[in-house]
């Protein structure tokens, strides 16, 4: 555990160099791979050997490296590729922000603000290459988690759904494909939805889906049956999350449904990946992961009643909430 970062960086570098693509179906030696990915042969050999020792690559008796089953997830042409997620985990600004965890714990300022003097999403707005790395990372993680997510809730009785902070549109596309009568709206920051529009066109979903760029602290597209927030509330403090909830409450009708997809963390001492992802929020966005009780209270303050939790989409859960009667 103490040296866990060895692996994070090693995997991130392998993804960055596209080593899994370079190896492909035919095992290769370090000399061939060094030429293919423009690396120093002896250093690359050591990286490959280390990653072979943990089951990502395989060092064969003839000295060639092959892909082990785990390494398949680093291929860029794999539909469940996690290469962009691996790249992001070791990527410059993210890596430096984690280096400031001590200060984040001491004074509560995110690592991102300490290294850049900007909040996370403002930094991305200023730095298109960082934004691309983050958006692809979230996109790849979403593709990996979407399959179970779209099956764990019955969207078929809904007619219109807004994905608020929907990123590059992978979740909405998966929901629309499975529910042919549903119409969707993807809502995210203007620089993000550009890529989403392209993505949805490619999947031939533009007829049933509109894309709107905007700021969810100022407005949310009104009047849909349902709104979904996936891994959005965890980016924000309670006060900011409340502002987003109130904005959605005001945009939806009295009979609307709000779906919140997040890692709901167990109260107390039980282990959960969400308790570590919570530190990622501390370092990057200033948000937090929440327990059921915390979600219930936050939703109530935002004008909603927590109705049911669907936990078939582990590690995420879908929290279904409905408007509480009366003004938000
Ligand atoms: N729902 C997606 C993305 C989650 S990341 C998924 O699960 O993969 C959080 C998203 O919130 C990002 O796409 C980010 O661009 C968006 N976001 C951040 N601030 C926003 C704002 N003020 N208005 C609208 N979207 C915002």
Short mmCIF file of C-alpha atoms and ligand atoms in Angstrom, two decimals:
data_model
loop_
_atom_site.label_atom_id
_atom_site.label_comp_id
_atom_site.label_asym_id
_atom_site.label_seq_id
_atom_site.Cartn_x
_atom_site.Cartn_y
_atom_site.Cartn_z
CA UNK A 1 0.00 0.00 0.00
CA UNK A 2 2.77 2.42 0.94
CA UNK A 3 4.30 2.25 -2.52
CA UNK A 4 1.04 1.92 -4.43
CA UNK A 5 2.04 4.84 -6.64
CA UNK A 6 4.75 2.72 -8.32
CA UNK A 7 2.00 0.87 -10.13
CA UNK A 8 -0.12 3.92 -10.85
CA UNK A 9 2.77 5.60 -12.67
CA UNK A 10 3.98 2.44 -14.39
CA UNK A 11 0.51 1.68 -15.77
CA UNK A 12 -0.06 5.30 -16.73
CA UNK A 13 3.23 5.40 -18.66
CA UNK A 14 2.41 2.12 -20.42
CA UNK A 15 -0.94 3.60 -21.47
CA UNK A 16 0.69 6.87 -22.52
CA UNK A 17 3.20 5.05 -24.72
CA UNK A 18 0.38 2.85 -26.10
CA UNK A 19 2.47 -0.22 -25.32
CA UNK A 20 -0.57 -2.52 -25.41
CA UNK A 21 -1.35 -1.35 -28.96
CA UNK A 22 2.30 -1.78 -29.96
CA UNK A 23 2.39 -5.35 -28.66
CA UNK A 24 -0.96 -6.24 -30.24
CA UNK A 25 -1.54 -9.88 -31.10
CA UNK A 26 2.09 -10.76 -31.88
CA UNK A 27 4.58 -10.89 -28.96
CA UNK A 28 7.57 -8.58 -29.38
CA UNK A 29 10.92 -7.99 -27.71
CA UNK A 30 12.01 -4.78 -26.01
CA UNK A 31 14.10 -3.75 -29.01
CA UNK A 32 11.12 -3.89 -31.38
CA UNK A 33 8.86 -2.17 -28.86
CA UNK A 34 11.40 0.59 -28.14
CA UNK A 35 11.51 1.39 -31.87
CA UNK A 36 7.71 1.31 -32.11
CA UNK A 37 7.02 3.66 -29.18
CA UNK A 38 10.22 5.77 -29.35
CA UNK A 39 11.66 4.81 -25.98
CA UNK A 40 15.01 3.90 -24.46
CA UNK A 41 15.31 0.14 -24.91
CA UNK A 42 16.82 -0.76 -21.56
CA UNK A 43 14.43 1.46 -19.55
CA UNK A 44 11.46 0.20 -21.52
CA UNK A 45 12.55 -3.39 -20.83
CA UNK A 46 12.50 -2.67 -17.11
CA UNK A 47 9.02 -1.12 -17.31
CA UNK A 48 7.71 -4.11 -19.27
CA UNK A 49 9.35 -6.56 -16.87
CA UNK A 50 7.83 -4.82 -13.83
CA UNK A 51 4.37 -4.78 -15.39
CA UNK A 52 4.77 -8.41 -16.42
CA UNK A 53 5.40 -9.27 -12.79
CA UNK A 54 1.90 -8.03 -11.88
CA UNK A 55 -0.04 -9.64 -14.72
CA UNK A 56 -0.41 -6.75 -17.15
CA UNK A 57 2.09 -8.02 -19.71
CA UNK A 58 3.66 -11.46 -19.98
CA UNK A 59 7.42 -12.04 -20.33
CA UNK A 60 7.85 -15.21 -22.35
CA UNK A 61 10.81 -17.59 -22.26
CA UNK A 62 11.96 -16.30 -25.66
CA UNK A 63 12.29 -12.78 -24.17
CA UNK A 64 9.26 -11.44 -26.00
CA UNK A 65 6.42 -9.59 -24.29
CA UNK A 66 2.76 -10.48 -24.84
CA UNK A 67 -0.44 -8.96 -23.48
CA UNK A 68 -1.80 -10.63 -20.35
CA UNK A 69 -5.61 -10.45 -19.90
CA UNK A 70 -5.38 -7.31 -17.72
CA UNK A 71 -3.21 -5.59 -20.33
CA UNK A 72 -6.06 -5.92 -22.82
CA UNK A 73 -7.78 -3.06 -20.94
CA UNK A 74 -4.94 -0.76 -22.05
CA UNK A 75 -5.58 -1.32 -25.78
CA UNK A 76 -7.07 1.78 -27.34
CA UNK A 77 -9.28 -0.27 -29.68
CA UNK A 78 -10.90 -2.27 -26.87
CA UNK A 79 -14.49 -1.09 -26.32
CA UNK A 80 -13.92 -1.24 -22.58
CA UNK A 81 -10.49 0.38 -22.76
CA UNK A 82 -9.35 2.03 -19.54
CA UNK A 83 -6.25 3.52 -21.19
CA UNK A 84 -7.53 7.13 -20.94
CA UNK A 85 -8.32 6.58 -17.25
CA UNK A 86 -4.82 5.18 -16.68
CA UNK A 87 -3.25 8.13 -18.49
CA UNK A 88 -5.21 10.63 -16.39
CA UNK A 89 -4.18 8.98 -13.12
CA UNK A 90 -0.51 9.69 -13.78
CA UNK A 91 -1.01 12.87 -15.78
CA UNK A 92 0.94 15.99 -14.89
CA UNK A 93 -1.57 18.31 -13.15
CA UNK A 94 -3.43 15.44 -11.48
CA UNK A 95 -0.23 13.87 -10.23
CA UNK A 96 1.10 17.15 -8.87
CA UNK A 97 -2.23 17.83 -7.14
CA UNK A 98 -2.01 14.50 -5.29
CA UNK A 99 1.47 15.56 -4.18
CA UNK A 100 -0.31 18.27 -2.17
CA UNK A 101 -2.60 15.93 -0.22
CA UNK A 102 -0.79 16.87 3.00
CA UNK A 103 -1.69 20.54 2.52
CA UNK A 104 -5.24 19.64 1.50
CA UNK A 105 -5.67 17.72 4.74
CA UNK A 106 -4.05 20.48 6.78
CA UNK A 107 -6.02 23.43 5.45
CA UNK A 108 -8.83 22.05 3.30
CA UNK A 109 -7.69 23.71 0.05
CA UNK A 110 -7.70 21.30 -2.89
CA UNK A 111 -4.37 20.18 -4.35
CA UNK A 112 -5.54 21.56 -7.69
CA UNK A 113 -6.03 25.04 -6.24
CA UNK A 114 -2.63 24.87 -4.58
CA UNK A 115 -0.81 24.08 -7.82
CA UNK A 116 -2.88 26.24 -10.18
CA UNK A 117 -4.72 28.84 -8.05
CA UNK A 118 -7.89 27.76 -9.88
CA UNK A 119 -10.80 25.46 -9.10
CA UNK A 120 -10.69 22.14 -10.98
CA UNK A 121 -13.23 22.87 -13.74
CA UNK A 122 -11.85 26.41 -14.27
CA UNK A 123 -8.39 24.91 -14.74
CA UNK A 124 -9.82 22.58 -17.41
CA UNK A 125 -11.53 25.52 -19.08
CA UNK A 126 -8.16 27.29 -19.36
CA UNK A 127 -6.19 24.23 -20.45
CA UNK A 128 -7.68 22.39 -23.45
CA UNK A 129 -5.16 19.53 -23.38
CA UNK A 130 -5.82 18.87 -19.69
CA UNK A 131 -9.57 19.03 -20.41
CA UNK A 132 -9.18 16.48 -23.17
CA UNK A 133 -7.28 14.10 -20.88
CA UNK A 134 -9.95 14.44 -18.16
CA UNK A 135 -12.97 14.17 -20.50
CA UNK A 136 -11.58 11.05 -22.20
CA UNK A 137 -10.76 9.55 -18.80
CA UNK A 138 -14.34 10.06 -17.57
CA UNK A 139 -15.61 8.80 -20.93
CA UNK A 140 -13.62 5.57 -20.69
CA UNK A 141 -14.65 4.98 -17.09
CA UNK A 142 -18.27 5.64 -18.05
CA UNK A 143 -18.14 3.12 -20.91
CA UNK A 144 -16.82 0.53 -18.48
CA UNK A 145 -19.55 1.23 -15.87
CA UNK A 146 -22.49 2.00 -18.19
CA UNK A 147 -23.48 -1.56 -19.06
CA UNK A 148 -24.61 -2.43 -15.55
CA UNK A 149 -25.87 1.07 -14.87
CA UNK A 150 -28.38 1.13 -17.74
CA UNK A 151 -29.69 -2.30 -16.72
CA UNK A 152 -30.08 -1.49 -13.04
CA UNK A 153 -32.93 1.02 -13.48
CA UNK A 154 -36.09 0.87 -15.61
CA UNK A 155 -35.90 3.94 -17.85
CA UNK A 156 -38.61 2.62 -20.19
CA UNK A 157 -41.53 4.47 -18.57
CA UNK A 158 -39.75 7.83 -19.07
CA UNK A 159 -40.23 10.00 -22.16
CA UNK A 160 -37.57 12.63 -21.67
CA UNK A 161 -34.33 12.60 -19.73
CA UNK A 162 -31.72 15.32 -19.18
CA UNK A 163 -28.20 14.14 -18.34
CA UNK A 164 -26.89 17.05 -16.28
CA UNK A 165 -23.09 17.24 -16.40
CA UNK A 166 -23.31 14.33 -18.83
CA UNK A 167 -19.74 14.71 -20.10
CA UNK A 168 -19.11 13.29 -23.55
CA UNK A 169 -22.52 11.59 -23.71
CA UNK A 170 -21.66 7.91 -23.27
CA UNK A 171 -24.22 7.24 -20.54
CA UNK A 172 -27.02 9.04 -22.36
CA UNK A 173 -26.19 7.16 -25.57
CA UNK A 174 -26.30 3.81 -23.75
CA UNK A 175 -29.67 4.68 -22.13
CA UNK A 176 -31.15 5.88 -25.44
CA UNK A 177 -30.01 2.78 -27.31
CA UNK A 178 -31.72 0.57 -24.75
CA UNK A 179 -34.92 2.68 -24.60
CA UNK A 180 -36.01 3.49 -28.17
CA UNK A 181 -38.95 5.71 -27.14
CA UNK A 182 -36.93 7.97 -24.88
CA UNK A 183 -35.69 11.44 -25.89
CA UNK A 184 -32.54 12.79 -24.31
CA UNK A 185 -30.82 16.09 -23.60
CA UNK A 186 -27.15 16.25 -22.82
CA UNK A 187 -26.21 19.25 -20.71
CA UNK A 188 -22.62 20.15 -19.82
CA UNK A 189 -20.14 23.01 -20.11
CA UNK A 190 -19.83 24.40 -23.67
CA UNK A 191 -16.28 23.10 -24.27
CA UNK A 192 -17.36 19.59 -23.21
CA UNK A 193 -20.53 19.22 -25.28
CA UNK A 194 -18.66 19.89 -28.52
CA UNK A 195 -17.08 16.43 -28.27
CA UNK A 196 -20.42 15.00 -27.12
CA UNK A 197 -22.25 16.25 -30.21
CA UNK A 198 -19.71 14.50 -32.42
CA UNK A 199 -20.00 11.33 -30.34
CA UNK A 200 -23.83 11.25 -30.55
CA UNK A 201 -23.78 11.95 -34.31
CA UNK A 202 -21.43 9.02 -34.77
CA UNK A 203 -23.86 6.78 -32.90
CA UNK A 204 -26.77 8.08 -35.04
CA UNK A 205 -28.70 9.32 -32.02
CA UNK A 206 -29.08 13.00 -32.94
CA UNK A 207 -32.76 12.60 -33.89
CA UNK A 208 -33.66 11.65 -30.31
CA UNK A 209 -31.09 13.72 -28.54
CA UNK A 210 -30.23 17.38 -28.22
CA UNK A 211 -27.02 18.80 -26.84
CA UNK A 212 -26.99 22.00 -24.81
CA UNK A 213 -23.93 23.80 -23.45
CA UNK A 214 -24.32 25.80 -20.24
CA UNK A 215 -23.55 26.21 -16.56
CA UNK A 216 -25.68 24.24 -14.12
CA UNK A 217 -25.26 26.91 -11.45
CA UNK A 218 -27.12 29.35 -13.74
CA UNK A 219 -29.69 27.22 -15.58
CA UNK A 220 -30.83 23.67 -16.32
CA UNK A 221 -33.00 22.73 -19.34
CA UNK A 222 -36.60 22.73 -18.03
CA UNK A 223 -39.60 20.44 -18.32
CA UNK A 224 -38.20 16.90 -18.70
CA UNK A 225 -39.70 13.84 -16.95
CA UNK A 226 -36.37 12.90 -15.48
CA UNK A 227 -32.95 14.30 -14.71
CA UNK A 228 -29.84 12.25 -14.11
CA UNK A 229 -26.70 13.38 -12.32
CA UNK A 230 -23.92 10.83 -12.61
CA UNK A 231 -20.75 11.46 -10.67
CA UNK A 232 -21.52 15.17 -10.59
CA UNK A 233 -22.65 15.86 -7.00
CA UNK A 234 -19.46 14.26 -5.68
CA UNK A 235 -17.47 17.06 -7.33
CA UNK A 236 -19.01 19.68 -5.08
CA UNK A 237 -19.28 20.82 -1.47
CA UNK A 238 -22.67 20.51 0.20
CA UNK A 239 -23.48 24.17 -0.48
CA UNK A 240 -22.63 23.86 -4.18
CA UNK A 241 -24.37 20.48 -4.55
CA UNK A 242 -27.44 22.04 -2.96
CA UNK A 243 -27.38 24.87 -5.50
CA UNK A 244 -27.35 22.31 -8.36
CA UNK A 245 -30.22 20.35 -6.79
CA UNK A 246 -32.32 23.49 -6.35
CA UNK A 247 -31.70 24.46 -9.97
CA UNK A 248 -32.92 21.02 -11.12
CA UNK A 249 -35.88 21.12 -8.72
CA UNK A 250 -36.95 24.43 -10.22
CA UNK A 251 -36.51 23.10 -13.79
CA UNK A 252 -38.55 19.91 -13.33
CA UNK A 253 -42.30 19.52 -12.96
CA UNK A 254 -44.02 18.28 -9.81
CA UNK A 255 -44.09 14.75 -11.24
CA UNK A 256 -40.45 14.61 -12.30
CA UNK A 257 -37.83 12.13 -11.15
CA UNK A 258 -34.23 12.82 -10.20
CA UNK A 259 -31.67 10.02 -10.52
CA UNK A 260 -28.35 10.43 -8.77
CA UNK A 261 -25.69 7.89 -9.73
CA UNK A 262 -22.85 7.90 -7.22
CA UNK A 263 -20.78 5.59 -5.02
CA UNK A 264 -22.82 5.64 -1.83
CA UNK A 265 -20.29 5.03 0.93
CA UNK A 266 -21.11 2.88 3.95
CA UNK A 267 -21.22 4.75 7.24
CA UNK A 268 -18.59 3.80 9.81
CA UNK A 269 -15.63 1.52 9.33
CA UNK A 270 -16.69 -0.80 6.50
CA UNK A 271 -14.22 -0.84 3.59
CA UNK A 272 -15.31 0.75 0.31
CA UNK A 273 -13.54 2.01 -2.80
CA UNK A 274 -15.67 5.15 -2.42
CA UNK A 275 -13.75 6.09 0.71
CA UNK A 276 -10.58 6.35 -1.39
CA UNK A 277 -12.34 8.08 -4.29
CA UNK A 278 -13.42 10.58 -1.63
CA UNK A 279 -9.74 11.57 -1.29
CA UNK A 280 -9.58 12.12 -5.05
CA UNK A 281 -12.41 14.63 -4.52
CA UNK A 282 -10.52 16.24 -1.64
CA UNK A 283 -7.43 16.63 -3.83
CA UNK A 284 -9.09 17.64 -7.10
CA UNK A 285 -12.53 19.18 -6.98
CA UNK A 286 -13.21 20.00 -3.34
CA UNK A 287 -16.24 17.68 -3.41
CA UNK A 288 -16.91 14.53 -1.39
CA UNK A 289 -18.45 11.07 -1.51
CA UNK A 290 -21.54 10.71 0.69
CA UNK A 291 -23.39 8.18 2.85
CA UNK A 292 -27.11 7.40 2.45
CA UNK A 293 -27.93 9.66 5.39
CA UNK A 294 -25.94 12.50 3.84
CA UNK A 295 -27.68 12.06 0.48
CA UNK A 296 -31.08 11.92 2.16
CA UNK A 297 -30.44 15.18 3.99
CA UNK A 298 -28.91 16.96 1.00
CA UNK A 299 -31.82 15.92 -1.23
CA UNK A 300 -34.35 17.06 1.37
CA UNK A 301 -32.71 20.47 1.59
CA UNK A 302 -32.81 20.65 -2.21
CA UNK A 303 -36.56 19.97 -2.29
CA UNK A 304 -36.52 16.21 -2.91
CA UNK A 305 -37.51 13.04 -1.09
CA UNK A 306 -35.15 10.06 -1.41
CA UNK A 307 -37.46 7.32 -2.63
CA UNK A 308 -35.36 4.27 -3.40
CA UNK A 309 -31.77 3.17 -3.92
CA UNK A 310 -30.89 0.76 -6.72
CA UNK A 311 -27.56 -0.83 -5.97
CA UNK A 312 -27.29 -3.28 -8.87
CA UNK A 313 -24.79 -1.05 -10.65
CA UNK A 314 -21.89 -1.46 -8.23
CA UNK A 315 -19.61 0.32 -7.60
CA UNK A 316 -22.23 2.99 -8.37
CA UNK A 317 -25.77 3.14 -6.98
CA UNK A 318 -28.75 4.93 -8.48
CA UNK A 319 -30.65 7.03 -5.97
CA UNK A 320 -34.19 7.77 -7.10
CA UNK A 321 -35.64 10.99 -5.69
CA UNK A 322 -38.92 12.81 -6.28
CA UNK A 323 -39.95 16.40 -5.58
CA UNK A 324 -41.26 17.08 -2.11
CA UNK A 325 -44.59 18.88 -2.30
CA UNK A 326 -44.50 22.63 -1.94
CA UNK A 327 -41.96 25.26 -3.05
CA UNK A 328 -38.35 24.08 -3.26
N1 LIG B 1 -21.58 12.44 -15.88
C1 LIG B 1 -20.31 12.19 -16.55
C2 LIG B 1 -19.23 13.22 -16.21
C3 LIG B 1 -18.93 13.35 -14.75
S1 LIG B 1 -17.55 14.48 -14.46
C4 LIG B 1 -19.82 10.80 -16.22
O1 LIG B 1 -20.28 10.22 -15.25
O2 LIG B 1 -18.95 10.31 -16.92
C5 LIG B 1 -18.43 15.95 -14.01
C6 LIG B 1 -19.01 16.69 -15.20
O3 LIG B 1 -19.59 17.92 -14.74
C7 LIG B 1 -17.97 17.06 -16.24
O4 LIG B 1 -18.36 16.58 -17.51
C8 LIG B 1 -17.95 18.58 -16.19
O5 LIG B 1 -17.66 19.20 -17.43
C9 LIG B 1 -19.36 18.91 -15.72
N2 LIG B 1 -19.47 20.25 -15.12
C10 LIG B 1 -18.63 20.81 -14.22
N3 LIG B 1 -19.04 22.05 -13.91
C11 LIG B 1 -20.17 22.27 -14.62
C12 LIG B 1 -21.06 23.38 -14.71
N4 LIG B 1 -20.87 24.49 -13.99
N5 LIG B 1 -22.14 23.28 -15.55
C13 LIG B 1 -22.34 22.15 -16.28
N6 LIG B 1 -21.52 21.06 -16.23
C14 LIG B 1 -20.45 21.13 -15.41
#
